[in-house]
Amino acid sequence: MNPILQTHHYLSKKTRMVSMPLLASLVLSATAYGANSSSLPIENLLSYRKQTAQVVINGTVKDAKGKPIPGVSVRIKGSGTVTSTDANGAYKLTLPIGNEILVFSYIGFNTQEVRPGNKTTINIILEEGNSGLDEVVVIGYGTVKKKDLTGAVSSVKAADIALSPVSNPIEALQGRVAGLDIERSSGKAGASPSILLRGNRSINGSSTPLYIIDGIPGNITMLNPNDIESIDVLKDASSTAIYGVAGANGVIIVTTKKAIDGKTQIDVDSYYGVNGFAKFPKPLMNDAWVQYLKDKYFALKGLQANSLIDLDIAANVRDAINAGQWIDWVDETLRTGIQQNHHVSLRGGTEKTQAYMSLGYIGEKGIYKSDASQIFNVRAGVDVRFNKLLKAGIQTTFNGKNIDATNSRINKAFGVPPVGEAYNEDGSVKLYPLGTETDKTAGYVSPIANYAPGVLVNNTKNLNLALNPYAEFTPIKNLMIRSNLGLSISSSRNGTFQNEKSYNLASESRINKEASYSTGLGYSYIWENFATYNFVLENDHSFTVTGITSMQSTKNESSTTSVDGLDYDKYLYYNLGAGKNVTGRGTSYSEISKMSYAARLNYSYKGKYLLTASNRWDGASQLFKHWSAFPSVALGWRISEENFMQDTKSWLSNLKIRASYGGTGNDGIDPYQSITEVSAKTAASNLSLGGTSILPIYVLKQALGNFELTWEKSYSTNLGLDFSLLKDRLNVSVDWYHTHTDGVLYKRALPTTSGGFDAKNSYIKVSNIAKTENQGIEFTLNSRNIVNKDFQWSSALTFTKAKEKLKSIDLGNSVSADQLISENLFVGYPLKTTYDYKKIGVWQLGEEAEALKYGAKPGDVKLATVPRNDANGVSDEGVHTYSAKDKMILGHRNPDWTLGLQNTFVYKNFDLTVFVNMRYGQTINAPILGYWNAVAQPASYNYWTPTNPTNDFPQPGSTMSSNYLSALSIVDGSYVKIKNVTLGYTLPKNVGSKLGISRMRIYGTAYNPFIYAKSSLLKDVDPETGGSDSFPLYKQLVLGINMSF
């Protein structure tokens, strides 16, 4: 049997062995309970309880000074019924008559529980204290109060997520979680940001965190940001080890909004934004461009050009200049974009049954024509409490995407002269701005050629469906058994078409219309069963024990076909059979299966001494060494609860230290890398085998299998300190971490003597031969600076200082240092190290003799050099002609530190939020800075001339080797941004109630309004993109509304 299929069979069999007893135990426990209880026989296990009488409770919530507290959470303990106080501190809640308990909670105040009894009016006075410690944090396979947390976990609530007008919820976390590094490197419609949690650990493996959505691994891009209740980020190994081989890159747990019982609540969230004002260099125009041409001419010829005729430019370019036919191709390429998000949700129900449904639409038109994205979301869920023993429910999520992409790029604007006619007389795009379609040699292809209708089409459609049913069984007090099932299916289709008038084909004078069609299908399931038991011994010893089994399988298949020679544009990509030539075709299939067991113990002694220990065993079909274990342990000490600390309660309300150690794995390994595969190949001539002439039909693929391949394993130590001051007005968390990763994957090149059909082929073998190291400090501060009836001011600060390095790599005899250098890998340095020439200025007049020693002249870029020793060991002190040996390590892509700062001000019904994001100590390779010598020079680039002795950019037209000009693009990418500013107004409750609205808020947001780059060379570039010359980041103005009925 195929080893992969055999492993899959083995894992499936093991799953049946483990999961079926759990399911059986659930049924048997129910039977046993029914057999021993006269009050609930088994035949009534799924019966509904009778409807109980209800009563309306109202009242107010105030602080110790008698001031109303708005936004206090009022909920019925043990149920989903919840409301909040209005601006006057008033609330109203309907609850069943009985022994229900009301829970009043608000950040910065002690939580209070009240049993109403026969009262219908209950007024509460909340005392300031450490109520924030009673907040519940979601961890793997459970929850824990913040005060009992032993790991490094950060939480972000829905209100903070809603502040950023983004289509991807993860982008809203930028700067809000210490240790989480998020960048949006592209302004493309619907683009996803890059994300790293505590740095890079892997060279060839994945660095993407694991996303858990409502307890099941999922795709966060399927969610509308308005469907999210909270996001919890698990950072240290003690928190992520429960996820085993999937936890090395951190875990992001998303809790979505759920149903509530009580009156049906309708929420409407909508905004409309205008995108534009992108930071990008403008081209020289008019006399400035002519002068630029003259300066280039002087550099090349050593002569002054007195007229246009003296310049080496085409006659039609001169004619266009004389006719004043100027074109700003940057303006012609960019446009004003639009982004909108409309979301409506309904939730409500009874004590027994609650339901939730939402519809969402996110539409974005990018800053390029034909760059657009549409996302449709539908979510529905229902939870049913059958009786005290059994609860079940299902969550369904459907997501559809329609993406129109463009091959237009703003960088083309600097590759052509800024003269000619952009449009024909009828307003259509002119393909050759300086010529005609019958005289193509007289001009250049328009950078906006693809903007003409039907010239280029690139459309992608994605459909995703996820079903997550669950059943929760409580056979005895404090024992909960839960079974989760996650089913998902996704399909994608991409079609492309371009005709002879598209930019690419016209530039290459190709006349055959081209089209391609690709499809993909993915389907997966995950079935997890876990049981949690809580118990207390002698009032002081609290235990929570959790056992888990998990089984999952993922399958993906795809196919693609491309042709050229189509006769009609109307075919697009729907009639590939009409193509004259098949230029490409292929199919693929992959399958991964995994089985896991896990156990965790949470222990607390007197609420002061905390212990968390876990272990997970994972087996997977990607590897021949299927199984591995991932243990962890964490300790916590709530020092503030000690008797000797009681005198500090007036100013130190909480003090806790934490320590953890654990191991996790990285399952970002492609399937089938453990085995050697073959592929079909046609030989130029027959081979002779035993006197028989044969064709070598199959040959080894370049990547050879490795039976010894195993997981990348990360071992992490985390030390943490949490403290709260001034009755929780100031809350601080500090974490130090150190992670070392063993068995890092690297594609080792093998000697040509290793064999194979083609001796010239350089075979590679993915091997566990490297080690990496990460360490850093994370700081989080939350403060309530001013709190009174009419005005509140709060702040949130995150700071991260991190380092990473490639600790070692086993080169052996087959991996050369040059190979590592070509991949920017250096032992002792970060994984994303920048290695290039270092620019230190421009050679000036008067330095001719010195410049000549380096093979340069005034106006050329001045480089730092690396000293060399001659045959006698004597150094030349770095004085020599520039060469490739003068490249050096210049920095690294990841920043030395990042900072996020949010200030929120509330005055009566007005609120203002300002969020600032900073990155410092990152080196970027900015392609846009390489256009200093382009056909169309950026206007802001201060270049050298004999009369302008600048050190910014060298002389245009320089005859210096272009090999050294890569130094111009290497620059300090540090920056500070005001990421967003939001001003809102909440309608007074008494006004809204007359309109049938329980809450309404209108707001305006300025997104990316201000950017300051440390390097003056980036004054017209947003450094968050890394200086990209393709999709600049935009600024955005948004108007929105939030309403509840």
Short mmCIF file of C-alpha atoms in Angstrom, two decimals, residues 4-5 7-8 523-524 552-557 588-594 620-623 670-672:
data_model
loop_
_atom_site.label_atom_id
_atom_site.label_comp_id
_atom_site.label_asym_id
_atom_site.label_seq_id
_atom_site.Cartn_x
_atom_site.Cartn_y
_atom_site.Cartn_z
CA ILE A 4 0.83 7.98 2.60
CA LEU A 5 -2.43 6.14 2.16
CA THR A 7 -0.64 6.26 7.21
CA HIS A 8 -4.04 7.76 6.50
CA TYR A 523 -12.50 19.83 1.53
CA SER A 524 -11.66 18.99 5.08
CA GLN A 552 -8.70 15.74 10.89
CA SER A 553 -8.23 15.29 7.19
CA THR A 554 -7.64 17.76 4.37
CA LYS A 555 -7.78 17.13 0.63
CA ASN A 556 -7.02 19.54 -2.20
CA GLU A 557 -7.14 19.16 -5.95
CA SER A 588 -2.55 18.22 -8.77
CA TYR A 589 -3.87 16.42 -5.72
CA SER A 590 -2.78 16.30 -2.09
CA GLU A 591 -4.08 14.74 1.10
CA ILE A 592 -3.09 15.22 4.73
CA SER A 593 -4.43 13.40 7.78
CA LYS A 594 -3.71 13.98 11.43
CA ALA A 620 0.46 13.12 10.80
CA SER A 621 0.69 11.62 7.35
CA GLN A 622 3.19 14.15 5.95
CA LEU A 623 6.06 12.37 7.66
CA ASP A 670 4.04 20.23 2.29
CA PRO A 671 2.78 16.67 1.89
CA TYR A 672 4.87 13.97 0.22
#
